[in-house]
PDB file of C-alpha atoms in Angstrom:
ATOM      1  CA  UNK A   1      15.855   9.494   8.394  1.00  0.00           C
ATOM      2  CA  UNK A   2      12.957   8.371   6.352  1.00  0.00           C
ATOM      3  CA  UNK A   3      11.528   5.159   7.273  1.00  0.00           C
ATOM      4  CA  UNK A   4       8.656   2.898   6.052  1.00  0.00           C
ATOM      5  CA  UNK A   5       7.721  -0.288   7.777  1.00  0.00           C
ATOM      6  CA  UNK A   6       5.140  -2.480   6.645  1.00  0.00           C
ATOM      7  CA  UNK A   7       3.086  -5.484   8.405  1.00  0.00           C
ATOM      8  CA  UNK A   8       0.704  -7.622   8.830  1.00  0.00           C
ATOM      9  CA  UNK A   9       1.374 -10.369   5.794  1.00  0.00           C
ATOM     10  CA  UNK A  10       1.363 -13.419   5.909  1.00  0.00           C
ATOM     11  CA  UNK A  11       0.063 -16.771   4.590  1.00  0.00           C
ATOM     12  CA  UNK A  12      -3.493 -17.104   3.681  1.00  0.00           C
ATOM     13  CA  UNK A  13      -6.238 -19.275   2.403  1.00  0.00           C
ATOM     14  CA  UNK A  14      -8.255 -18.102  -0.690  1.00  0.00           C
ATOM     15  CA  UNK A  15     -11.043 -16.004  -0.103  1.00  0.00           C
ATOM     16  CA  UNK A  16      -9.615 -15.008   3.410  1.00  0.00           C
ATOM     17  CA  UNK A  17      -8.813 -11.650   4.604  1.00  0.00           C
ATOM     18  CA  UNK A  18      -5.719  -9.939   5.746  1.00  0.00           C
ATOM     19  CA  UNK A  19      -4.713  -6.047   6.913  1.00  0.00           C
ATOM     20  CA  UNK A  20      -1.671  -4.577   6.187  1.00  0.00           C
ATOM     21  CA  UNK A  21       0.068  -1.440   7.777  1.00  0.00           C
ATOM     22  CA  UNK A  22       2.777   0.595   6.610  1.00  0.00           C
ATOM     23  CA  UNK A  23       3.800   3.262  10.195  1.00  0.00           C
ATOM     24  CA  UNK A  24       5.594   6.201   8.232  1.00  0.00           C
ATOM     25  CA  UNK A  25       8.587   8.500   9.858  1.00  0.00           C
ATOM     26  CA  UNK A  26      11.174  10.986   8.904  1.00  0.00           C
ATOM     27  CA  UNK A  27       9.078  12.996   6.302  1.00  0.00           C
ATOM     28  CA  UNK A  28       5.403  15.142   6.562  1.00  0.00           C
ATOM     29  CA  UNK A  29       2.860  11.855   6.332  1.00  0.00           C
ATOM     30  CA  UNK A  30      -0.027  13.992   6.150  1.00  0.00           C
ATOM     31  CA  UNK A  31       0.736  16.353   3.407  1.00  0.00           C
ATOM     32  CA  UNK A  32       1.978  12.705   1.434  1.00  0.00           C
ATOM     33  CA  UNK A  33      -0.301  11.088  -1.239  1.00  0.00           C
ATOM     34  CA  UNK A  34       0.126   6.947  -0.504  1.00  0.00           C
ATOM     35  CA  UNK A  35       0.091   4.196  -2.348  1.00  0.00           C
ATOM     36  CA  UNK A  36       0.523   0.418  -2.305  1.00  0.00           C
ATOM     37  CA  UNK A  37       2.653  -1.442  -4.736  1.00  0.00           C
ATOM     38  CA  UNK A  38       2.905  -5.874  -4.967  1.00  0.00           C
ATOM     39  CA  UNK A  39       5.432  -7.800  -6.982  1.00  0.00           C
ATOM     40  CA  UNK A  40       4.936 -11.296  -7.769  1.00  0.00           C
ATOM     41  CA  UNK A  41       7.937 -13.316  -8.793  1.00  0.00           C
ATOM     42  CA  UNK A  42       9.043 -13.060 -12.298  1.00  0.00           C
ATOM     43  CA  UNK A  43       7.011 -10.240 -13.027  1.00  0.00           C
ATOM     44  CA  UNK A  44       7.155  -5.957 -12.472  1.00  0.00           C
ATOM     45  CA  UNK A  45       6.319  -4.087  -9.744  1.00  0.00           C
ATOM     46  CA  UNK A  46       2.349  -3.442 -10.232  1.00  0.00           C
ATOM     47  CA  UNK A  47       0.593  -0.686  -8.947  1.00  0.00           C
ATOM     48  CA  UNK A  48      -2.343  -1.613  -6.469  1.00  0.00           C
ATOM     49  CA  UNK A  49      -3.920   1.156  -4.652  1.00  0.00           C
ATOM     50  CA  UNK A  50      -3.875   5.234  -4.101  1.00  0.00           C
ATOM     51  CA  UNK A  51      -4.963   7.322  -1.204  1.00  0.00           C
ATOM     52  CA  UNK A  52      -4.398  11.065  -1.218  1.00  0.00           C
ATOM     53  CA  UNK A  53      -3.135  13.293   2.035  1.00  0.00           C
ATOM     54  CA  UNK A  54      -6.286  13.763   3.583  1.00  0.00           C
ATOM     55  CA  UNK A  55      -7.925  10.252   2.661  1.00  0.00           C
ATOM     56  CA  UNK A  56     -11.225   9.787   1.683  1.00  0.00           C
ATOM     57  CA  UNK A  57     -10.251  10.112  -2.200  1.00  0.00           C
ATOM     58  CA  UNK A  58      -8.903   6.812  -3.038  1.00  0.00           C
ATOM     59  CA  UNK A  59      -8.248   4.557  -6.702  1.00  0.00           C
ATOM     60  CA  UNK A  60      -7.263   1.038  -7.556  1.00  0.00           C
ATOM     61  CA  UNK A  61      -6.162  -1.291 -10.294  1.00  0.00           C
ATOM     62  CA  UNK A  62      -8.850  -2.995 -11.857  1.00  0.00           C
ATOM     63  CA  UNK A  63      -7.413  -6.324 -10.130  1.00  0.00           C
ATOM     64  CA  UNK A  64      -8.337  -5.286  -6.796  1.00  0.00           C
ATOM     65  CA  UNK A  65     -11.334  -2.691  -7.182  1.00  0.00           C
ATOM     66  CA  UNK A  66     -14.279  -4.237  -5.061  1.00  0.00           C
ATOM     67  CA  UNK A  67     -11.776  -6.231  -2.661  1.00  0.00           C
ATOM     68  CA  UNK A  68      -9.293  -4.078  -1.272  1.00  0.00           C
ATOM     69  CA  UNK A  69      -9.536  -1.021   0.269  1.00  0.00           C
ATOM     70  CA  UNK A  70      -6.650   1.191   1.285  1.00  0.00           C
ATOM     71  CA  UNK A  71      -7.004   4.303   4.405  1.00  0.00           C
ATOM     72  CA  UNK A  72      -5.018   5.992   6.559  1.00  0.00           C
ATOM     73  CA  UNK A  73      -4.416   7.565  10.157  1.00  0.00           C
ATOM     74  CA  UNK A  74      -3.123  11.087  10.183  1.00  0.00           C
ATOM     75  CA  UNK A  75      -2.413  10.632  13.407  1.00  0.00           C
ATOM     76  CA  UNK A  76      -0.864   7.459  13.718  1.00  0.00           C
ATOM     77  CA  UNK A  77       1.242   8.513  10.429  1.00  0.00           C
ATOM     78  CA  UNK A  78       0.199   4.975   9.255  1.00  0.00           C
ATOM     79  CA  UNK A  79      -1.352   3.802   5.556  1.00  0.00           C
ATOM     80  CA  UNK A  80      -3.172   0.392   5.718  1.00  0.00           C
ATOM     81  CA  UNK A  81      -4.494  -1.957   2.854  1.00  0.00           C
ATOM     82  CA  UNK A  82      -7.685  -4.095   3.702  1.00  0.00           C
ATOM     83  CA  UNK A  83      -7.719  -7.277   1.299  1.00  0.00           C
ATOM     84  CA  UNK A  84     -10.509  -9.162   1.264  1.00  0.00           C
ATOM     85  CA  UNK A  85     -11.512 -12.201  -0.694  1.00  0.00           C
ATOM     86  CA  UNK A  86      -8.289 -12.891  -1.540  1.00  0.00           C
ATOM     87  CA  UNK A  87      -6.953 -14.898  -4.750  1.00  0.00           C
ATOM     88  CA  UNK A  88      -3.977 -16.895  -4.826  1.00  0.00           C
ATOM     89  CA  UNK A  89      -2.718 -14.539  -8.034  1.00  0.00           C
ATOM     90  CA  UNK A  90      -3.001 -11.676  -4.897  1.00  0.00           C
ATOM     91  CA  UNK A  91       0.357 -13.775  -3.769  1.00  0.00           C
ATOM     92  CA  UNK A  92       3.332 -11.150  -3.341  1.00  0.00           C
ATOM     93  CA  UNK A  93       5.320  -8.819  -2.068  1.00  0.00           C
ATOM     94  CA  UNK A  94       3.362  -5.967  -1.002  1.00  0.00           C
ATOM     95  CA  UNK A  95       5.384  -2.417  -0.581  1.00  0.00           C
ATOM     96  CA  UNK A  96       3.980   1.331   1.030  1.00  0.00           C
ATOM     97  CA  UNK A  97       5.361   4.124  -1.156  1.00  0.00           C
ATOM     98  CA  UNK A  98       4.991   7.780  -0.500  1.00  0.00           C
ATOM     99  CA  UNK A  99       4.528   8.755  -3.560  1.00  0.00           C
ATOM    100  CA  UNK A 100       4.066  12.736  -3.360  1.00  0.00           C
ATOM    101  CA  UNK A 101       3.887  16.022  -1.113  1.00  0.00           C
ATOM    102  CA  UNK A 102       1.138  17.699  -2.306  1.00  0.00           C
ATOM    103  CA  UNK A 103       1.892  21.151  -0.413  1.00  0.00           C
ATOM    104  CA  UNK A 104       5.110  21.467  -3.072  1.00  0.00           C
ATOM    105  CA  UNK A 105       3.836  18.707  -5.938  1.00  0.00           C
ATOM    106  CA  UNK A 106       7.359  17.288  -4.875  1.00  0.00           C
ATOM    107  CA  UNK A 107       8.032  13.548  -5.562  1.00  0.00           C
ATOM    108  CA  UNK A 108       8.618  11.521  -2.432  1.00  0.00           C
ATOM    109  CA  UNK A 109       9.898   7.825  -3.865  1.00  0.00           C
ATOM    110  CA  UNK A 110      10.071   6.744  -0.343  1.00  0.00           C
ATOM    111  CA  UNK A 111       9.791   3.230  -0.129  1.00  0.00           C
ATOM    112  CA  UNK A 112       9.355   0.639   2.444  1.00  0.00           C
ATOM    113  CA  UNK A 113      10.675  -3.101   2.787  1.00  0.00           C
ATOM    114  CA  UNK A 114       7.925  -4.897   1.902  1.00  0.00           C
ATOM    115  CA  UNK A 115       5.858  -7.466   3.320  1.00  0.00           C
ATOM    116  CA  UNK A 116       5.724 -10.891   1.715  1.00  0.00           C
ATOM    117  CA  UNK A 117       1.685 -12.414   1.493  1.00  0.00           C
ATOM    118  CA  UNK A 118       0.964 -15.932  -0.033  1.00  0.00           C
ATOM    119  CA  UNK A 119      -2.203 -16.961  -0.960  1.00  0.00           C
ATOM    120  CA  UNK A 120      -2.714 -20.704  -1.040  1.00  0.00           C
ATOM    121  CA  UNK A 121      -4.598 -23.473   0.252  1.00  0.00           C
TER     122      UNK A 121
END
């Protein structure tokens, strides 16, 4: 089965730093485009960051351009999302979605658990 497990969050002081992973199974990672999702409470699911199947090629919302930075192992089959200087409006639920298989343009809508970071002093 497909699986999508994501770590690494936590709670953390403005202008800290924190990595997230997301290890992928069940499904062709490297043919996947990835992205990152966050949901605050009270509010929709907002779109964070993009990283197509070979990497390299990468976009984010303007919220996060300059601070975050998402990559990936091929070989590990894992997506991660760098945060840097971190805000306390960064405070959320933070999901991995395989969004699509670019060998058949196919839409994935895999989705992981999420992993909860706070951002506070």
């Amino acid at each position: 089965q497909v699986t999508l497990v994501e770590s690494g969050g936590t709670l953390v002081q403005p202008g800290g730093s924190l990595r997230l992973s997301c290890v992928a199974s069940g499904f062709f990672f490297s043919k996947a485009a990835m992205r990152w999702y966050r949901q605050a409470p009270g509010k929709e699911r907002e779109w964070v960051a993009t990283i197509i199947p070979a990497g390299g090629i990468t976009a984010y919302a303007d919220s996060v351009k300059g601070r975050f930075t998402i990559s990936r192992d091929n070989v590990k089959d894992t997506v991660y999302l760098q945060m840097n200087t971190l805000k306390p409006e960064d405070t959320a639920v933070y999901y991995c979605n395989a969004w699509k298989d670019y060998s058949t343009n196919s839409l994935l809508n895999f989705w992981g658990q999420g992993t909860q970071v706070t951002v506070s002093s």
